[in-house]
Protein backbone atom coordinates (compact mmCIF):
# COMPACT_ATOMS: atom_id res chain seq x y z
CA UNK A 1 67.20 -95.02 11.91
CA UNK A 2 66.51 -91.08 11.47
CA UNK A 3 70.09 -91.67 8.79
CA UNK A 4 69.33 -94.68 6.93
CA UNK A 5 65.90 -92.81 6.11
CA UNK A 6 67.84 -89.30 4.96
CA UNK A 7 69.89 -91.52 2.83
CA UNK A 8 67.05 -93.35 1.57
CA UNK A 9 65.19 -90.38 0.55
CA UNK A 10 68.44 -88.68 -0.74
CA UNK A 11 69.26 -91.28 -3.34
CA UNK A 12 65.44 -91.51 -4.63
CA UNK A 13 65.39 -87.45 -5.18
CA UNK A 14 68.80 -88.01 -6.80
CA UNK A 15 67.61 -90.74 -8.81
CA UNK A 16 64.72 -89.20 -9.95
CA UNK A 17 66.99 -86.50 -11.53
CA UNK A 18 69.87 -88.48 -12.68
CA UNK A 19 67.38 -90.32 -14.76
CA UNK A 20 65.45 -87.40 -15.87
CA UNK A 21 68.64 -86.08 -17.28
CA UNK A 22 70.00 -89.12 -19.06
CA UNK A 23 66.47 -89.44 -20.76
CA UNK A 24 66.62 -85.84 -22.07
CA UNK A 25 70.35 -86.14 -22.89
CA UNK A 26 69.59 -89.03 -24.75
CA UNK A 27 69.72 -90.29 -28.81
CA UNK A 28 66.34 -92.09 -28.09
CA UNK A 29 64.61 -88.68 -25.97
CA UNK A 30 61.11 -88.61 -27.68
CA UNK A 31 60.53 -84.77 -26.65
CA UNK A 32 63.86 -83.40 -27.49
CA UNK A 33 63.30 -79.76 -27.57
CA UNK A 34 61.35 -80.08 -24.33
CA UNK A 35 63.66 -79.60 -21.28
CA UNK A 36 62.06 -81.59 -18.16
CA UNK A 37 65.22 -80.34 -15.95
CA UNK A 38 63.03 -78.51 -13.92
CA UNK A 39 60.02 -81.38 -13.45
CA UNK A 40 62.66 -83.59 -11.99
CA UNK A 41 63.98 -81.01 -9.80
CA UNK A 42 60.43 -80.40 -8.49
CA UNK A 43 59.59 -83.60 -8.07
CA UNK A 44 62.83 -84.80 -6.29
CA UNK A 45 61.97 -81.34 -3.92
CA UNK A 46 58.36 -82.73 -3.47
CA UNK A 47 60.51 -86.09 -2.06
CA UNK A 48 62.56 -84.82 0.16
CA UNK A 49 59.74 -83.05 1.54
CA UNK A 50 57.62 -85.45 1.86
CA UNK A 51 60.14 -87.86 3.30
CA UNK A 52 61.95 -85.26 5.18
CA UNK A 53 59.76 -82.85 6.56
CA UNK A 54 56.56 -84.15 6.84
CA UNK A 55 57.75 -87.90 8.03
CA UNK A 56 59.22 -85.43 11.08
CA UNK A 57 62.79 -86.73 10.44
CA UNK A 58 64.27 -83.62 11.10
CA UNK A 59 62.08 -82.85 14.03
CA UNK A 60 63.89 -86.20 15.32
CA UNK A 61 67.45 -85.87 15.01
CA UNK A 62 68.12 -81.28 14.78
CA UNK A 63 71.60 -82.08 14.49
CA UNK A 64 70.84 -83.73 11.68
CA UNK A 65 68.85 -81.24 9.91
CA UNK A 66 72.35 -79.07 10.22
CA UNK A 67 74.28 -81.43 9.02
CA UNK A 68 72.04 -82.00 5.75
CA UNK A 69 71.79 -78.22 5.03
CA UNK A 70 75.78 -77.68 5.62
CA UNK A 71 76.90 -80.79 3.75
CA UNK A 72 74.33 -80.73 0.78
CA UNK A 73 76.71 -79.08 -2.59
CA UNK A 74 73.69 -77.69 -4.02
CA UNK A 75 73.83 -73.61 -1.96
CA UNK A 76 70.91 -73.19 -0.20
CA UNK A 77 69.94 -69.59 1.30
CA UNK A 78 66.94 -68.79 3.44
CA UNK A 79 65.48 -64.94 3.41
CA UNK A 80 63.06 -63.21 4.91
CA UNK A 81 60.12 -61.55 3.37
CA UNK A 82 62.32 -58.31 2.84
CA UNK A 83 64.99 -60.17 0.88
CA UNK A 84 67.52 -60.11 4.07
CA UNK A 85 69.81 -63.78 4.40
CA UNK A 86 68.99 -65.22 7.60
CA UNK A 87 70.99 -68.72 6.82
CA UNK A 88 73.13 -70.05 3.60
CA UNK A 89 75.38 -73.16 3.92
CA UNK A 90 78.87 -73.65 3.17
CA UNK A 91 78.42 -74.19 -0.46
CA UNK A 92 76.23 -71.25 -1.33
CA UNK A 93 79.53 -68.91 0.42
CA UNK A 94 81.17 -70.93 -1.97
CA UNK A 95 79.60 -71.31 -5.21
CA UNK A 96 78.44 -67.96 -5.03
CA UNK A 97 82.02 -66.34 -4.08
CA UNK A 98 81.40 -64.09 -1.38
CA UNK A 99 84.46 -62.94 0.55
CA UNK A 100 82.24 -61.57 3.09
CA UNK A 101 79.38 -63.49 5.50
CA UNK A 102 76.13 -63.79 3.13
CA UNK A 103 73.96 -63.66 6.81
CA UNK A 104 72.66 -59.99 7.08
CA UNK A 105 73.35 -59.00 3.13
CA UNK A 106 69.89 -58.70 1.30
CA UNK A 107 69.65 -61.19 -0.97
CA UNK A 108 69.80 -59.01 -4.09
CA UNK A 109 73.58 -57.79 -3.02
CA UNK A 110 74.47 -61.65 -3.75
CA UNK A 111 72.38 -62.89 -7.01
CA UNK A 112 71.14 -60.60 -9.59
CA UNK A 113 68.32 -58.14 -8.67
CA UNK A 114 65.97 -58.67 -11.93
CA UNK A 115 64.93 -62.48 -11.40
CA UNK A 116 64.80 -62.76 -8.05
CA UNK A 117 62.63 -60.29 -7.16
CA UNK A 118 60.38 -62.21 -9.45
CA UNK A 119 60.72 -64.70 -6.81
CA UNK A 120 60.31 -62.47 -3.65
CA UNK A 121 57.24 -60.98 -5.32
CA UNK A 122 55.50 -64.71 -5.89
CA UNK A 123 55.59 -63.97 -9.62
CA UNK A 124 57.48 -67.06 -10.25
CA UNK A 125 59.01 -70.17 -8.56
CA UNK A 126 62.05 -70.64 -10.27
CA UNK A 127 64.02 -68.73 -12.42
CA UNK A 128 67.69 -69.07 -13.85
CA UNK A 129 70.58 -66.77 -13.17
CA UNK A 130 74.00 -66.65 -14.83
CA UNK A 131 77.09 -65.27 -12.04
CA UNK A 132 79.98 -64.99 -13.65
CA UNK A 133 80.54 -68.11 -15.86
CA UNK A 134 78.45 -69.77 -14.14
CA UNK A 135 74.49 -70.94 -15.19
CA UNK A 136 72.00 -71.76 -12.05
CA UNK A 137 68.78 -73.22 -11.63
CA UNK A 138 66.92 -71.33 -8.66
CA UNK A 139 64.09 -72.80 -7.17
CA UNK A 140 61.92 -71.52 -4.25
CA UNK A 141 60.16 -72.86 -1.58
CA UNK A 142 58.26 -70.67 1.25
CA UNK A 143 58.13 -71.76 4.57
CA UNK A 144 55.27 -71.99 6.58
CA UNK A 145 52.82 -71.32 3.90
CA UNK A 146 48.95 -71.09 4.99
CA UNK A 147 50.30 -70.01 8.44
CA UNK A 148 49.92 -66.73 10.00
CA UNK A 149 53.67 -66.05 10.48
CA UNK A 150 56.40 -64.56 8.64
CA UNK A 151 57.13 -66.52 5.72
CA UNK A 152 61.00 -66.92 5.18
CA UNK A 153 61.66 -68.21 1.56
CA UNK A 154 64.29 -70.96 0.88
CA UNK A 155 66.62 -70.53 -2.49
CA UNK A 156 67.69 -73.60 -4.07
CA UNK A 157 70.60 -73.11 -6.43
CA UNK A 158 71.47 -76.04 -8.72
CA UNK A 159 74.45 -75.45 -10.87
CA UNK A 160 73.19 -76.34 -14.76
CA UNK A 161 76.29 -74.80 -16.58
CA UNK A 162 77.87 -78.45 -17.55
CA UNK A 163 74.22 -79.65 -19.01
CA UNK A 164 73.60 -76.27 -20.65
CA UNK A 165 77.13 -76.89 -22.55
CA UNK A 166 76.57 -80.38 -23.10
CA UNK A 167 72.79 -79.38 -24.85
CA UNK A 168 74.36 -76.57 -26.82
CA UNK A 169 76.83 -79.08 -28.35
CA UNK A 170 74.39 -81.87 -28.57
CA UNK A 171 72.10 -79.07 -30.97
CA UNK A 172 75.44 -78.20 -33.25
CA UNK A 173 76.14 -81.84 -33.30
CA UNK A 174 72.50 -82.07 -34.87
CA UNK A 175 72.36 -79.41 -36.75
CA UNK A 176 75.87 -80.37 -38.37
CA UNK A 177 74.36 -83.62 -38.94
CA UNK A 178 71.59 -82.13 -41.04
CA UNK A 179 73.87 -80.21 -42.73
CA UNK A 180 75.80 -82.95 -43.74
CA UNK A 181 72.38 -84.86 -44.70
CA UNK A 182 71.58 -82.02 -47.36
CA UNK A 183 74.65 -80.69 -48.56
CA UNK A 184 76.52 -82.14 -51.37
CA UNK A 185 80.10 -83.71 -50.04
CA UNK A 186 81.76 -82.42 -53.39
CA UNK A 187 80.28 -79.83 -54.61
CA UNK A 188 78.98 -78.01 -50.89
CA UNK A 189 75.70 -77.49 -52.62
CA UNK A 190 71.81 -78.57 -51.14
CA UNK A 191 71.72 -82.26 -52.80
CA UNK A 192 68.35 -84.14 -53.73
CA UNK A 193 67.08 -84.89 -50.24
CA UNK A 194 66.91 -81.33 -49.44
CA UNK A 195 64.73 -80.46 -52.51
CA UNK A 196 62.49 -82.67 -52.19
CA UNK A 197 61.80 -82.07 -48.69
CA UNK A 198 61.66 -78.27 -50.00
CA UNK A 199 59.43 -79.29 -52.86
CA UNK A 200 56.82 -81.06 -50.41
């Protein structure tokens, strides 16, 4: 059925960056300095469109395609080419704490102005925004591309705040540890090690 598919394709995308994640987050990550956050992201977008939109699923079922876009607790906002909100699901009204309807607003009323009009002017396909405390991954996606229509523009905001902390400790953690590795326990001064990594 048009469900067992959605949840199919769900748990692949979500797979794809669950494991992308633990790799990175990893002791044994062979490119630690290299972030690949955003690959899995794409790629697990590039699933759930394949699966979703182009296997017609959501042509199938429409109530279905609501339900998706309200229940999903990534927020998701849709504008038009002038930067004006014509949908957002419960957890962008959320996340993003407006008081007031985010339908109507223009889009940079909501998130800040500098890096998403990098977006609306095609300069760049994700960027990432801090609101309040908060860190977010947005990516974007236009609608009906290669068509001669009005392209709307769909904002996909992944909270990243939890990873960002847990990378920032993971680098004191490491550079502690290299401390530690040169330093002298008694005396607090650079011990053999470090000069002869100096000295070569």
């Amino acid at each position: 059925s048009g469900a067992n598919a959605l949840a199919y394709i769900e748990k692949q995308a979500f797979d794809v960056v669950l494991l992308v994640n633990v790799v990175h987050l990893s002791p044994w990550n062979p490119l630690p300095f290299i972030d690949p956050s955003p690959l899995g992201l794409a790629i697990a977008i590039w699933i759930l469109n394949r699966g979703v939109l182009q296997a017609g699923l959501l042509a199938i079922s429409p109530p279905l395609h609501r339900q998706v876009v309200e229940e999903l607790r990534d927020p998701i906002v849709i504008m038009d080419q002038t930067g004006r909100i014509l949908e957002a699901n419960p957890a962008a009204q959320r996340k993003l704490r407006q008081d007031a309807p985010l339908i109507g607003r223009t889009i940079d009323t909501v998130l800040p102005a500098g890096p998403i009009a990098d977006i609306c002017a095609g300069r760049a396909d994700s960027v990432e925004i801090q609101l309040a405390e908060r860190t977010f991954h947005v990516r974007a996606t236009l609608l009906g591309a290669g068509q001669r229509r009005t392209q709307n523009t769909v904002l996909v905001l992944r909270d990243i705040t939890e990873r960002l902390a847990a990378e920032n400790e993971l680098r004191r953690v490491k550079q502690e540890m290299e401390r530690l590795a040169h330093t002298d326990p008694l005396t607090g001064l650079a011990n053999r090690r470090f000069f002869m990594q100096r000295l070569h």
